[in-house]
């Protein structure tokens, strides 16, 4: 699975400045230059940053957090996703400010170091498992050592170990022609059959980060910067697709999730589906200006199954950053 | 017609909305000592929904509940002015006027709780979010909250913290809240209804869904619904 290797090898060059309020020495220390894995999380850099800045930090308790242009960064979002989301025009190196004091507890959920990040990862994995398999038993029943091994493989970017341990979880992934041809490892079929023997729709874990602009921009640099999390719509909603449908990427984003609601009619969903459809992701009236996954901008015609299998994060979620253009609103 | 045997105990978002309204009404009619649940709508961005399906997303809210730590059986009574539904919005919740009067049973520090029932798109079930704070607004940490929970919940918590209460971003308010983990909810909800020999129609199940759900989940946080009220249908 070559693409997965590229994803795991992906990294963001960071130039990390210590916040001036915590600089106690003159001259101030030079910024730290770090290559941060895309699939990793910023607090994990503490093991490198704390020693680097230790000689200048004031005494006291350290809780690491980062900001980009004043925006506190949500630590449970993978580093690569943060970069794709907040830098429309990729900034290399990416200039971040690190803090060891003054944790913004009203904005960010607490992070007590590596353990917090690990639990956050495991919880996401549970969620993904539930979405794909209908239950989280496989993750809940992981042995302690497997759990640790899996987490360490993510922390250290060790794809081989990750693939070995995660395959034990038997998480249903999407089948696509390319995968079945190239891959030697057996993959569980996507979606389950119900009692009538029909293949139900399968659910794919997706996290959408959407922001909107009201005009076209020639240069990504001219796009208004995201200066508040209020400007980003975070949609944590699984995408439902039919196994045979051959859905392409854009369709998957715009597909309303099928609402098999009170009248769970198995035989004839066509009519009911149309009646009970829920609004899901992006409406047809919104023009997609930019999509980024793992730092790349996939063509909208790419089969969704390929996108899922190759570009998902180690938590089995597809994290997608989208910029849509909407007509200017007259009223707020 | 929906067959309970094949039901997995989960709800669609639309059904949650219906069930939430039914729950709030039932709650009021049962005349507990608690304030009513209020539905707080969260309007979506227009580009996130097809115009014809602009379904109202939202959550149920019951706030400023005072839970006395020394008495697990009894809950301090808190009365408050019914919040105006139009005024309550996702960002404006903090502006709700509070005229709480309390029956102070003990002279220790009073802790207040806000409860929100939010729909989970992943697990397709309601999820209880909560936060706690002192009278001066200072938020309570998890270990302080744990001390106030009924003893059996505290044991669960100490056994495996991460499967029970986690601190996460509130899906609508985007602030840190505590959440009761919903994994497994579908399963025990299904069991609750399967045990009913009357084999109710799904409409009835939907009406009672949240009440039954809350009868289990509420106990974890010390909110107990007298069982006889559940049996009155």
XYZ file of C-alpha atoms in Angstrom, chain A:
332
model
C 0.000 0.000 0.000
C 2.346 2.642 -1.280
C 0.054 5.571 -0.732
C -0.286 4.778 2.949
C 3.492 4.857 3.274
C 3.599 8.303 1.727
C 0.945 9.462 4.138
C 2.821 8.113 7.136
C 6.064 9.667 5.952
C 4.435 13.038 5.463
C 5.691 15.774 7.768
C 5.305 19.495 8.303
C 8.417 21.601 8.885
C 7.705 23.703 11.972
C 9.483 26.742 13.279
C 8.433 26.977 16.901
C 8.874 30.155 18.868
C 8.623 30.258 22.626
C 6.044 32.798 23.705
C 7.760 35.959 24.855
C 6.070 35.882 28.255
C 8.043 32.779 29.072
C 11.425 33.897 27.898
C 13.543 34.701 30.921
C 16.952 34.910 29.291
C 18.674 37.337 26.995
C 19.143 36.919 24.143
C 15.906 34.983 23.615
C 16.392 31.429 22.389
C 16.219 30.831 18.654
C 13.090 29.072 17.456
C 13.121 25.287 17.383
C 13.036 23.685 13.957
C 11.137 20.424 13.959
C 9.761 18.109 11.331
C 6.389 17.105 12.755
C 4.641 14.007 11.393
C 1.363 14.782 9.666
C -0.378 11.916 11.391
C 0.932 12.962 14.801
C -0.264 15.427 17.388
C 1.399 18.606 18.547
C 1.620 17.877 22.310
C 3.804 14.893 21.475
C 6.508 17.358 20.510
C 6.845 18.273 24.178
C 9.550 15.662 24.629
C 11.699 17.633 22.190
C 10.595 21.152 23.010
C 10.773 21.114 26.767
C 14.465 20.203 26.888
C 15.167 22.651 24.085
C 13.643 25.589 25.932
C 14.265 24.400 29.482
C 17.112 26.782 30.203
C 14.937 29.791 29.574
C 11.589 28.712 30.977
C 10.421 30.207 34.258
C 9.962 27.751 37.120
C 6.581 26.187 37.679
C 4.150 23.695 36.223
C 4.316 23.075 32.502
C 1.316 22.409 30.316
C 2.195 22.671 26.681
C -0.032 24.347 24.144
C 0.422 25.998 20.778
C -1.014 28.892 18.890
C -0.880 29.988 15.260
C -1.289 33.714 14.800
C -2.968 33.899 18.172
C -5.370 31.030 17.527
C -4.975 28.321 20.186
C -4.541 25.026 18.402
C -6.807 22.101 19.232
C -4.350 19.444 20.234
C -6.514 16.449 19.390
C -6.598 17.369 15.707
C -3.719 15.716 13.819
C -0.882 18.096 12.962
C -1.295 17.665 9.206
C -4.977 18.492 9.397
C -4.300 21.660 11.374
C -1.794 22.732 8.742
C -4.094 22.006 5.814
C -6.908 23.801 7.539
C -5.204 26.927 8.787
C -2.733 27.566 5.982
C -4.639 27.942 2.749
C -1.345 28.896 1.175
C 1.072 26.440 2.783
C 3.597 28.244 4.905
C 6.945 26.490 5.066
C 8.247 26.371 7.680
C 5.021 26.753 9.598
C 5.537 29.340 12.312
C 3.920 28.376 15.581
C 4.192 29.724 19.094
C 4.586 27.312 21.975
C 3.447 28.047 25.502
C 4.157 26.287 28.728
C 1.940 28.455 30.907
C -1.479 29.999 30.846
C -3.344 27.083 29.371
C -6.599 28.435 27.862
C -8.889 26.051 29.699
C -12.078 27.706 28.535
C -11.191 27.150 24.904
C -9.119 23.995 24.857
C -9.936 20.769 26.601
C -7.194 19.839 29.058
C -4.162 17.965 27.897
C -2.023 16.307 30.495
C 0.676 15.123 28.182
C 1.096 11.973 26.176
C -1.571 10.090 28.087
C -4.302 12.537 27.139
C -3.319 12.313 23.494
C -3.306 8.528 23.674
C -6.814 8.387 25.152
C -8.062 10.833 22.602
C -6.642 8.624 19.863
C -8.126 5.455 21.330
C -11.516 7.119 21.694
C -11.442 8.163 18.059
C -10.524 4.630 17.135
C -13.480 3.344 19.147
C -15.726 5.756 17.356
C -14.415 4.672 13.975
C -14.850 1.032 14.925
C -18.418 1.691 15.929
C -19.120 3.437 12.659
C -17.675 0.655 10.547
C -18.566 -2.441 12.521
C -21.578 -1.323 14.514
C -19.805 -1.866 17.817
C -16.519 -0.994 19.517
C -15.906 -4.416 21.010
C -12.750 -5.061 19.055
C -11.113 -1.909 20.361
C -12.462 -2.321 23.902
C -11.128 -5.861 24.020
C -7.645 -5.013 22.870
C -5.009 -6.286 25.219
C -3.039 -3.658 27.103
C 0.099 -4.574 25.251
C -1.603 -4.376 21.856
C -3.068 -1.025 22.743
C 0.323 0.290 23.771
C 1.999 -1.154 20.727
C -0.570 0.418 18.452
C -0.231 3.778 20.149
C 3.545 3.687 20.017
C 3.466 2.791 16.344
C 1.433 5.941 15.741
C 3.691 8.065 17.934
C 6.811 6.804 16.232
C 5.405 6.624 12.741
C 6.068 2.917 12.478
C 3.739 1.807 9.701
C 4.744 -1.846 9.736
C 3.901 -2.324 13.387
C 0.750 -0.307 12.975
C -0.480 -2.485 10.122
C 0.288 -5.651 12.024
C -1.501 -4.629 15.216
C -4.414 -2.822 13.580
C -5.217 -5.741 11.292
C -6.079 -7.697 14.444
C -8.912 -5.262 14.978
C -10.637 -6.460 11.831
C -12.068 -3.105 11.038
C -14.160 -3.221 7.907
C -12.631 -1.050 5.249
C -14.045 -0.048 1.927
C -13.427 -2.450 -0.913
C -12.219 -1.068 -4.148
C -10.865 -2.706 -7.272
C -7.369 -1.391 -6.783
C -7.103 -2.665 -3.245
C -8.313 -6.163 -3.991
C -5.903 -6.443 -6.903
C -2.792 -5.115 -5.229
C -3.222 -6.069 -1.647
C -2.280 -9.476 -0.410
C -3.773 -9.133 3.019
C -7.394 -10.087 3.260
C -9.773 -7.278 3.825
C -13.130 -7.701 5.345
C -15.917 -6.677 3.037
C -17.428 -3.313 3.567
C -20.916 -3.213 4.952
C -22.844 -6.073 6.420
C -25.676 -8.111 5.108
C -28.919 -7.848 6.951
C -31.294 -10.681 7.647
C -32.827 -10.490 4.206
C -29.383 -11.119 2.703
C -29.141 -7.649 1.249
C -26.004 -5.626 1.610
C -26.776 -2.680 3.796
C -25.187 0.649 3.346
C -21.799 0.886 4.950
C -20.630 3.809 7.025
C -17.276 5.499 6.636
C -15.785 7.592 9.455
C -15.299 11.116 8.206
C -14.412 14.368 9.924
C -15.077 17.427 7.850
C -13.582 20.798 8.628
C -15.352 23.391 6.528
C -14.888 27.077 6.170
C -16.526 29.424 3.726
C -15.540 32.372 1.584
C -17.828 34.703 -0.290
C -15.682 35.463 -3.319
C -13.088 33.941 -5.579
C -9.429 34.410 -4.904
C -6.684 34.197 -7.480
C -4.089 33.578 -4.862
C -4.576 31.355 -1.883
C -2.477 33.860 -0.002
C -5.253 36.408 -0.331
C -7.792 34.196 1.330
C -8.935 35.519 4.666
C -7.113 33.790 7.478
C -8.971 31.623 9.890
C -8.648 33.572 13.112
C -11.314 31.871 15.149
C -12.641 28.366 15.537
C -16.117 29.822 15.149
C -15.345 30.220 11.459
C -14.839 26.526 11.017
C -17.690 24.086 10.908
C -16.602 20.771 12.280
C -18.800 17.978 11.067
C -18.246 14.625 12.629
C -20.711 12.574 10.674
C -20.206 9.241 8.944
C -20.702 9.051 5.224
C -23.031 6.276 4.156
C -22.410 4.647 0.847
C -23.770 1.665 -0.963
C -21.201 -0.972 -1.660
C -21.903 -1.327 -5.347
C -22.513 2.317 -6.014
C -19.038 3.267 -7.186
C -19.269 6.645 -5.585
C -16.766 9.276 -6.506
C -15.256 11.630 -3.989
C -17.436 14.633 -4.617
C -20.609 12.601 -4.426
C -19.544 11.249 -1.062
C -19.221 14.755 0.311
C -22.528 15.872 -1.035
C -24.483 12.737 -0.322
C -27.211 13.218 2.183
C -26.904 10.520 4.760
C -29.696 8.075 4.388
C -32.008 8.309 7.261
C -33.384 4.895 7.910
C -35.642 6.224 10.559
C -38.776 5.091 12.278
C -40.023 3.113 9.335
C -37.004 0.935 8.920
C -38.255 -0.541 5.735
C -35.764 -2.932 4.322
C -37.477 -3.967 1.106
C -38.312 -0.719 -0.515
C -36.089 2.102 0.655
C -36.267 4.195 -2.425
C -39.422 6.054 -1.555
C -38.781 6.121 2.167
C -35.208 7.162 1.712
C -36.295 10.212 -0.162
C -38.841 11.050 2.457
C -36.545 10.610 5.406
C -33.270 11.873 4.037
C -31.243 13.896 6.403
C -29.163 16.789 5.342
C -25.589 15.738 5.508
C -22.487 17.317 4.264
C -22.247 19.925 1.598
C -25.267 21.160 -0.274
C -25.326 21.359 -4.033
C -25.599 25.132 -3.847
C -22.148 25.483 -2.327
C -19.204 25.576 -4.670
C -16.235 23.612 -3.444
C -13.181 25.815 -3.820
C -10.576 23.730 -2.084
C -10.312 20.261 -0.644
C -7.290 19.011 1.207
C -6.607 15.596 2.618
C -3.144 14.746 3.890
C -1.913 17.863 2.179
C -3.039 16.869 -1.260
C -5.937 18.147 -3.293
C -7.656 15.093 -4.696
C -9.603 15.354 -7.909
C -13.282 15.177 -7.243
C -13.740 12.299 -9.677
C -11.510 9.960 -7.740
C -13.396 6.937 -6.414
C -14.289 7.555 -2.803
C -13.194 4.086 -1.857
C -9.633 4.845 -2.945
C -9.612 8.045 -0.936
C -10.797 6.247 2.171
C -8.387 3.352 1.958
C -5.318 5.382 1.188
C -5.719 8.710 2.892
C -7.255 7.879 6.232
C -5.440 8.666 9.461
C -4.297 6.013 11.947
C -7.574 6.553 13.813
C -9.370 5.212 10.716
C -10.952 8.574 10.144
C -10.790 10.505 6.926
C -10.031 14.114 7.919
C -11.077 16.422 5.128
C -10.542 20.184 4.978
C -12.948 21.946 2.669
C -13.361 25.518 1.610
C -16.705 26.376 0.078
C -17.800 29.500 -1.639
C -21.223 30.721 -0.713
C -23.059 33.694 -2.063
C -22.819 36.749 0.168
C -25.460 36.746 2.873
C -27.482 39.926 3.286
C -28.686 39.050 6.745
C -26.501 37.407 9.372
